Coordinates of N, CA and C and ligand atoms in Angstrom, one line a residue:
M16 N 81.3 79.7 110.9 CA 81.1 79.5 109.0 C 81.0 80.2 108.6
I17 N 81.3 81.5 108.4 CA 80.9 82.6 107.5 C 82.3 83.0 107.1
V18 N 83.1 82.8 108.1 CA 84.6 82.7 107.5 C 85.1 81.4 106.4
E19 N 84.9 80.7 106.6 CA 84.9 79.2 106.2 C 84.3 80.0 104.2
R20 N 82.7 80.4 104.5 CA 82.1 80.5 103.5 C 83.6 82.1 102.6
I21 N 83.1 82.4 102.7 CA 84.5 83.3 102.4 C 85.7 82.4 102.5
E22 N 86.3 82.2 102.7 CA 87.0 81.6 102.2 C 87.3 81.0 100.4
N23 N 86.2 80.3 101.1 CA 85.5 79.3 99.9 C 85.5 80.2 98.1
D24 N 84.7 81.3 98.1 CA 84.6 82.4 97.5 C 85.8 83.3 96.8
L25 N 86.5 84.3 98.0 CA 87.7 83.8 97.4 C 89.1 83.1 96.8
R26 N 89.3 81.7 97.3 CA 89.4 80.8 96.6 C 89.7 80.6 95.2
Q27 N 88.1 81.0 94.8 CA 87.3 80.4 93.5 C 87.7 81.8 93.0
L28 N 87.2 83.0 92.8 CA 87.6 84.1 92.6 C 88.8 84.8 92.1
Y29 N 89.5 84.2 93.1 CA 91.2 85.0 92.6 C 91.9 83.8 92.2
R30 N 91.1 82.6 91.9 CA 92.5 81.7 91.7 C 93.0 82.0 90.4
H31 N 92.7 82.6 89.6 CA 94.1 83.1 88.5 C 94.6 84.5 89.2
Q32 N 94.3 84.9 90.5 CA 94.9 86.0 90.9 C 96.0 86.0 91.9
P33 N 96.7 85.2 92.0 CA 97.3 84.1 93.1 C 97.7 85.5 93.9
D34 N 98.3 86.3 93.3 CA 99.2 87.5 94.1 C 97.7 88.7 94.4
R35 N 97.3 88.6 94.0 CA 96.3 89.5 95.1 C 95.4 88.1 96.5
L36 N 95.7 86.9 95.9 CA 95.1 85.6 97.2 C 96.2 85.8 98.2
K37 N 97.8 85.9 98.1 CA 98.3 86.6 99.0 C 98.1 87.5 99.6
H38 N 98.1 89.0 98.9 CA 97.7 90.1 99.6 C 96.8 89.8 100.4
I39 N 95.5 89.2 100.6 CA 94.6 89.4 100.8 C 95.1 88.6 102.5
Y40 N 95.2 87.6 102.5 CA 96.5 86.9 103.6 C 97.3 87.2 104.2
G41 N 97.4 87.7 103.2 CA 99.3 89.1 104.5 C 98.4 90.4 105.2
V42 N 97.5 90.6 105.0 CA 96.0 91.2 105.7 C 95.5 90.6 107.0
V43 N 95.0 88.8 106.7 CA 94.8 88.6 107.7 C 96.1 88.4 108.4
K44 N 96.2 88.4 108.1 CA 97.8 87.9 109.1 C 98.6 89.0 110.1
T45 N 98.6 89.9 110.0 CA 98.9 91.5 109.5 C 98.0 91.7 111.1
A46 N 96.7 92.3 110.1 CA 95.5 91.5 110.9 C 95.4 91.3 112.6
N47 N 95.1 89.9 113.0 CA 95.6 89.4 113.7 C 96.8 89.6 114.7
E48 N 97.3 89.5 114.2 CA 98.8 90.3 115.0 C 99.2 91.3 115.7
L49 N 98.4 92.0 114.8 CA 97.8 94.2 115.4 C 96.8 93.8 116.2
A50 N 96.2 93.2 116.1 CA 94.5 92.0 116.6 C 94.9 92.3 118.4
L51 N 95.7 91.3 119.2 CA 96.4 90.7 119.4 C 97.0 92.3 120.3
L52 N 97.7 92.2 120.3 CA 98.2 93.3 121.0 C 97.5 94.7 121.3
Y53 N 96.8 95.0 120.7 CA 96.0 95.5 120.9 C 94.9 95.3 121.1
G54 N 94.2 94.6 121.3 CA 93.1 94.0 122.7 C 92.4 94.5 121.7
A55 N 92.1 93.9 120.5 CA 91.2 94.0 119.4 C 90.1 92.4 119.0
N56 N 89.2 92.4 118.3 CA 88.4 91.2 118.1 C 88.9 90.9 117.2
T57 N 89.5 89.2 117.5 CA 90.1 89.1 116.0 C 89.9 88.4 115.2
K58 N 88.2 87.8 116.0 CA 87.0 87.1 114.7 C 86.7 88.4 113.9
D59 N 86.2 89.1 113.9 CA 86.1 90.7 113.5 C 87.0 91.0 112.4
A60 N 88.8 90.9 113.2 CA 90.0 91.8 112.2 C 89.7 90.1 111.2
K61 N 89.3 89.4 111.2 CA 89.8 88.0 110.7 C 88.8 88.5 108.8
I62 N 87.2 88.3 109.7 CA 86.9 89.1 108.9 C 86.7 89.9 107.7
A63 N 87.2 90.8 108.0 CA 87.4 92.3 108.0 C 88.6 92.7 106.9
A64 N 89.3 91.4 107.2 CA 90.4 91.8 106.3 C 90.1 90.8 105.0
L65 N 89.4 89.5 105.2 CA 89.1 88.9 103.6 C 88.5 89.5 103.2
L66 N 87.5 90.3 104.0 CA 86.8 90.9 103.0 C 87.2 91.5 102.5
H67 N 88.3 93.0 102.2 CA 88.7 94.2 102.4 C 89.0 94.0 100.5
D68 N 89.1 93.2 100.6 CA 89.2 93.1 98.7 C 88.4 92.6 97.6
I69 N 87.7 91.9 98.1 CA 86.7 90.6 97.8 C 86.3 91.4 96.0
T70 N 86.3 92.0 95.7 CA 85.8 92.9 94.9 C 86.7 93.2 93.8
K71 N 88.1 93.6 95.0 CA 88.5 93.9 93.6 C 88.7 94.3 92.2
I72 N 88.5 92.1 92.5 CA 88.5 92.0 90.8 C 87.8 92.1 89.9
K73 N 86.2 92.6 90.6 CA 85.5 93.1 89.6 C 84.9 94.1 88.2
P74 N 84.6 94.3 87.3 CA 85.0 95.5 86.7 C 84.2 96.3 86.9
Q75 N 84.2 98.0 86.2 CA 84.4 99.3 86.5 C 82.7 99.3 87.1
S76 N 81.7 98.6 86.1 CA 79.9 98.7 86.4 C 80.1 98.1 87.6
F77 N 80.9 96.9 88.3 CA 80.0 96.6 88.9 C 80.4 97.0 89.7
H78 N 80.7 97.9 90.8 CA 81.4 98.8 91.5 C 81.3 100.2 91.4
E79 N 80.8 100.6 90.3 CA 79.1 101.7 90.2 C 77.8 100.8 90.0
D80 N 77.6 100.5 90.1 CA 76.1 100.1 90.1 C 76.1 99.7 91.9
A81 N 76.8 99.1 92.3 CA 76.6 98.9 93.6 C 76.5 100.2 94.8
I82 N 77.6 100.7 94.1 CA 78.0 102.4 95.3 C 77.0 103.0 95.0
L83 N 75.7 102.7 93.9 CA 74.3 103.6 93.2 C 73.4 102.9 94.0
N84 N 73.4 101.1 94.6 CA 72.7 100.2 95.2 C 73.4 100.7 96.2
C85 N 73.9 101.0 97.0 CA 74.5 100.8 98.1 C 74.2 101.9 99.5
Y86 N 74.9 103.2 98.0 CA 75.1 105.1 98.2 C 75.4 105.9 98.1
T87 N 75.6 106.8 97.4 CA 75.5 108.3 97.0 C 76.5 107.8 96.1
P88 N 75.8 108.5 95.3 CA 76.2 109.0 93.6 C 77.7 110.0 93.5
E89 N 77.7 110.6 94.9 CA 78.4 111.7 95.6 C 79.5 111.0 95.4
I90 N 79.9 109.7 95.9 CA 80.9 108.4 95.6 C 81.9 108.3 95.0
L91 N 80.7 108.6 93.4 CA 81.6 108.1 92.5 C 82.6 109.8 92.0
E92 N 82.0 110.4 93.2 CA 82.6 112.0 92.5 C 84.1 112.1 93.6
E93 N 83.3 111.5 94.5 CA 84.2 112.6 96.0 C 86.0 111.5 95.4
Y94 N 85.7 110.0 95.4 CA 86.3 109.3 95.2 C 87.1 108.5 93.2
S95 N 88.7 108.6 93.1 CA 88.6 107.3 91.9 C 88.3 106.8 91.8
P96 N 88.4 106.0 89.9 CA 87.8 104.9 90.4 C 88.7 103.4 91.1
P97 N 89.8 104.1 91.4 CA 90.7 102.3 92.1 C 90.6 102.2 93.4
L98 N 89.8 102.6 94.0 CA 89.2 103.0 94.9 C 88.0 103.2 95.3
Y99 N 86.6 102.8 94.6 CA 85.6 102.4 94.7 C 84.7 100.7 94.6
H100 N 86.4 99.6 95.6 CA 86.5 98.2 96.0 C 86.1 98.4 96.7
A101 N 86.2 99.7 98.1 CA 86.1 99.1 99.8 C 85.1 100.2 99.8
F102 N 84.0 100.7 98.6 CA 83.0 100.4 98.9 C 81.8 99.4 98.8
S103 N 82.3 98.7 97.0 CA 81.3 97.3 97.3 C 81.6 96.7 97.8
A104 N 82.6 96.2 98.2 CA 82.8 95.4 99.2 C 81.6 95.2 100.6
V105 N 81.7 96.7 101.1 CA 81.2 96.9 102.8 C 79.5 96.3 101.3
C106 N 79.2 96.3 100.8 CA 77.9 96.0 99.6 C 77.2 94.5 99.2
V107 N 78.5 94.2 99.2 CA 78.9 92.3 99.0 C 79.0 92.0 100.2
A108 N 79.8 92.5 101.3 CA 79.6 92.2 102.7 C 78.0 92.0 103.6
K109 N 77.3 93.0 103.2 CA 75.8 93.0 103.8 C 75.4 91.9 102.5
S110 N 74.9 92.2 101.3 CA 74.6 91.5 100.8 C 74.5 90.1 100.6
E111 N 76.0 89.7 100.6 CA 76.3 88.2 99.6 C 76.3 87.1 101.8
Y112 N 77.6 88.7 102.2 CA 77.7 87.1 104.0 C 76.6 88.1 104.8
G113 N 76.0 88.5 104.7 CA 74.9 89.2 105.8 C 75.4 90.1 107.3
I114 N 76.9 90.6 106.3 CA 77.7 91.1 107.7 C 76.3 92.1 108.3
I115 N 76.3 92.4 109.5 CA 75.6 93.7 110.7 C 76.9 94.3 111.2
N116 N 77.3 93.4 111.0 CA 78.4 94.9 112.0 C 79.2 95.8 111.9
E117 N 78.9 96.8 112.3 CA 78.9 98.6 111.6 C 80.1 99.1 111.9
D118 N 81.5 97.7 112.8 CA 83.1 98.4 112.7 C 83.2 97.3 111.7
I119 N 82.7 96.5 112.0 CA 83.7 95.5 110.2 C 83.1 95.7 109.2
L120 N 82.0 96.2 108.7 CA 81.7 97.4 107.4 C 82.4 98.8 107.1
N121 N 82.8 99.6 108.9 CA 83.8 100.9 108.3 C 84.4 100.3 108.3
A122 N 85.3 99.0 108.9 CA 86.5 98.2 108.6 C 87.4 98.4 107.1
I123 N 85.9 98.3 106.6 CA 86.2 97.6 105.2 C 86.1 98.4 104.1
E124 N 85.1 99.5 104.0 CA 84.8 100.8 104.0 C 86.4 101.7 103.8
S125 N 86.9 101.9 105.4 CA 88.2 103.2 105.4 C 89.8 102.3 105.2
H126 N 89.4 101.5 104.3 CA 90.6 101.0 104.1 C 91.3 101.1 102.7
T127 N 91.0 102.3 102.4 CA 92.1 103.0 101.3 C 92.7 104.0 101.9
L128 N 91.5 104.6 102.3 CA 92.5 105.9 102.8 C 91.9 106.2 104.1
G129 N 91.6 105.8 105.1 CA 91.0 106.1 106.3 C 90.1 106.6 106.3
R130 N 90.0 107.4 107.7 CA 89.1 108.2 107.9 C 89.5 109.3 109.5
P131 N 89.0 110.5 109.5 CA 89.7 110.7 111.1 C 88.5 109.9 111.9
N132 N 88.9 109.3 113.5 CA 88.6 108.8 114.4 C 88.6 107.3 114.7
M133 N 89.1 106.9 113.6 CA 88.8 105.2 113.0 C 88.7 105.3 115.1
S134 N 87.5 103.2 114.0 CA 88.0 102.7 115.4 C 88.9 101.9 115.5
L135 N 89.7 101.0 116.8 CA 91.1 100.4 116.8 C 90.7 98.9 115.4
L136 N 90.2 98.6 115.3 CA 88.9 97.9 114.6 C 89.6 98.4 112.9
E137 N 89.2 99.6 112.3 CA 89.5 100.6 111.3 C 91.0 100.2 111.3
K138 N 91.5 100.7 112.4 CA 93.1 101.1 112.3 C 93.8 99.7 112.3
I139 N 93.4 98.8 112.4 CA 93.9 97.8 112.0 C 94.0 96.9 110.8
I140 N 92.7 97.7 109.9 CA 92.5 96.5 108.4 C 93.0 97.8 107.9
F141 N 93.1 99.5 108.4 CA 94.2 99.5 106.8 C 95.5 100.0 107.6
I142 N 96.2 99.5 108.2 CA 97.8 99.8 108.0 C 97.9 98.3 108.6
S143 N 97.0 97.5 108.0 CA 97.2 96.1 107.6 C 97.9 96.2 106.8
D144 N 96.6 96.5 105.7 CA 96.2 96.6 104.3 C 97.7 97.6 103.7
Y145 N 97.8 98.2 104.3 CA 99.8 99.0 103.8 C 100.5 98.4 104.1
V146 N 100.8 97.3 105.2 CA 102.0 96.9 105.3 C 101.7 95.8 105.8
E147 N 101.6 95.2 105.0 CA 101.3 93.5 104.8 C 102.5 92.9 104.8
P148 N 103.1 91.9 104.8 CA 104.1 91.4 104.2 C 104.9 91.3 103.0
N149 N 104.2 91.1 102.1 CA 103.6 91.3 100.5 C 104.5 92.7 99.9
R150 N 104.0 93.5 100.8 CA 104.1 95.1 100.4 C 105.0 95.5 100.6
T151 N 106.5 95.3 99.8 CA 107.8 95.3 99.9 C 108.6 97.4 99.1
Y152 N 107.1 97.6 99.3 CA 107.7 99.3 98.5 C 108.0 100.8 99.6
P153 N 109.2 100.9 99.5 CA 110.0 101.7 100.7 C 109.1 101.7 102.2
S154 N 107.9 103.2 101.5 CA 107.2 103.7 103.0 C 106.5 102.2 103.1
C155 N 106.1 101.3 103.3 CA 105.9 100.6 103.7 C 106.7 99.7 104.8
C156 N 108.0 98.9 103.7 CA 108.8 98.6 105.0 C 109.3 99.3 106.2
R157 N 109.0 100.8 106.0 CA 109.7 101.9 106.8 C 108.7 102.0 107.7
V158 N 107.2 101.5 107.3 CA 105.8 102.2 107.6 C 105.2 100.6 109.1
R159 N 106.3 98.8 108.7 CA 105.7 98.4 109.3 C 106.2 98.5 110.8
P160 N 107.6 99.1 111.4 CA 108.1 98.4 112.5 C 106.9 98.9 113.4
I161 N 106.2 100.5 112.6 CA 106.0 102.0 114.1 C 104.5 100.9 114.2
A162 N 103.7 100.1 113.0 CA 102.6 100.0 112.3 C 102.2 98.5 114.5
Y163 N 103.6 98.4 114.4 CA 102.9 97.3 116.0 C 103.6 98.0 117.3
L164 N 104.6 99.3 117.2 CA 104.1 100.2 118.5 C 103.4 101.2 119.2
D165 N 103.3 101.8 117.3 CA 101.9 103.2 117.6 C 101.1 103.3 115.8
L166 N 99.8 102.7 116.8 CA 99.2 103.5 115.7 C 99.0 103.6 114.9
N167 N 98.5 105.5 116.1 CA 98.5 106.2 115.1 C 99.9 106.5 114.2
Q168 N 100.8 106.9 115.0 CA 102.0 107.6 114.2 C 102.1 106.6 113.2
A169 N 102.2 104.8 112.5 CA 101.9 104.5 111.0 C 101.3 105.1 110.4
I170 N 100.0 105.0 110.8 CA 98.8 105.6 110.3 C 99.0 106.9 109.6
Y171 N 99.6 108.4 110.5 CA 99.9 109.1 109.9 C 101.3 109.0 108.8
E172 N 102.6 108.3 108.8 CA 103.3 108.1 108.2 C 102.6 107.9 106.9
A173 N 101.8 106.8 106.5 CA 101.2 105.8 105.6 C 100.6 107.5 104.2
L174 N 99.9 107.7 105.6 CA 98.9 108.9 104.7 C 99.4 109.2 104.1
N175 N 100.7 110.4 104.8 CA 101.8 111.0 104.4 C 102.9 111.0 103.1
D176 N 103.0 110.1 103.4 CA 103.6 108.6 102.1 C 102.9 109.0 100.9
S177 N 102.2 108.4 100.9 CA 101.0 108.0 99.7 C 101.0 109.2 99.5
I178 N 100.3 110.2 100.1 CA 100.0 111.6 100.2 C 101.1 112.2 98.7
E179 N 102.0 112.0 99.1 CA 103.4 113.2 98.1 C 103.2 112.0 97.5
F180 N 103.6 110.8 97.0 CA 103.3 109.4 96.4 C 102.0 109.9 95.2
H181 N 101.0 110.0 95.3 CA 99.9 110.8 94.6 C 100.2 111.7 94.1
E182 N 101.0 112.5 94.5 CA 100.4 114.7 94.5 C 101.8 114.2 93.5
N183 N 102.6 113.5 93.5 CA 103.7 114.3 92.6 C 103.7 113.2 92.1
N184 N 102.7 112.3 91.5 CA 102.2 111.4 90.0 C 101.1 112.0 89.0
G185 N 100.8 112.8 89.7 CA 99.5 113.9 89.2 C 98.5 113.2 89.5
G186 N 98.2 112.0 90.6 CA 97.3 111.8 90.9 C 96.4 112.1 91.9
K187 N 94.7 112.8 91.3 CA 93.4 113.0 92.2 C 93.3 112.7 93.9
V188 N 94.1 113.7 94.3 CA 94.2 113.0 96.2 C 92.8 113.4 96.2
P189 N 91.5 112.6 96.7 CA 90.4 112.8 97.6 C 90.6 113.6 99.0
P190 N 89.6 114.6 99.3 CA 90.3 115.3 100.6 C 89.6 114.6 101.7
I191 N 89.3 113.6 101.6 CA 89.1 112.5 103.1 C 90.6 111.6 103.0
A192 N 91.2 111.8 102.8 CA 92.7 111.2 102.9 C 93.3 112.2 104.0
Y193 N 93.8 113.9 103.4 CA 94.0 114.8 104.0 C 93.4 115.4 105.3
K194 N 91.9 114.8 105.6 CA 91.4 115.2 107.2 C 92.3 113.9 107.7
T195 N 92.2 112.9 106.8 CA 92.2 111.7 108.1 C 94.0 111.9 109.0
K196 N 94.6 112.0 107.7 CA 96.2 113.0 107.7 C 96.2 113.7 108.7
D197 N 95.5 114.7 109.1 CA 95.2 116.1 109.5 C 94.9 115.7 110.8
F198 N 93.7 114.7 110.6 CA 93.5 113.9 113.0 C 94.9 113.3 113.2
Y199 N 95.2 112.9 111.8 CA 96.5 111.0 113.2 C 97.6 111.9 113.5
S200 N 97.6 113.4 112.4 CA 98.8 114.6 112.3 C 99.2 114.7 114.7
K201 N 98.0 114.4 115.4 CA 98.1 115.2 116.6 C 98.5 114.2 117.6
Ligands
FE2_9 FE1 91.7 97.3 98.2
FE2_10 FE1 94.4 95.1 99.9

């Protein structure tokens, strides 16, 4: 029931952004494959995948308000604005859909940069977001087959590539990205 409600809302929200919806369903598909492969709960994987970008369409003020309501102001300092949606999505998952499963909430929250010592579900959502079939940049294509062989290695490679990309393009890389990369380099 909850899945149908989220899917209806997503269709409505992203009716003018079909590519975003396509991406979300790419994450759903990949997360399902990886959950079956590695033995995670497929229903939790589907809910987390459906919700991970549910607030991506919202304006900056929405994310900021949600973060100030559900988290602490430090989040706004530590993360760059394009990453706020992971936090506001957790707020929406709780308040709009009554999600209380901490593993699902953590998977939504850590989908952009991961974090050290992620649960299996968190790893699956993080890497599914990176390698889902609609992602076509070279790093995603390179990491995709690794995700089906070794999740930890895939996470390391994904972080390594995206940190390098952001550093080369003058973007601010939040400390958590380095911490995740270091953790999964072992
Ligand atoms: Fe996202
Ligand atoms: Fe995403």
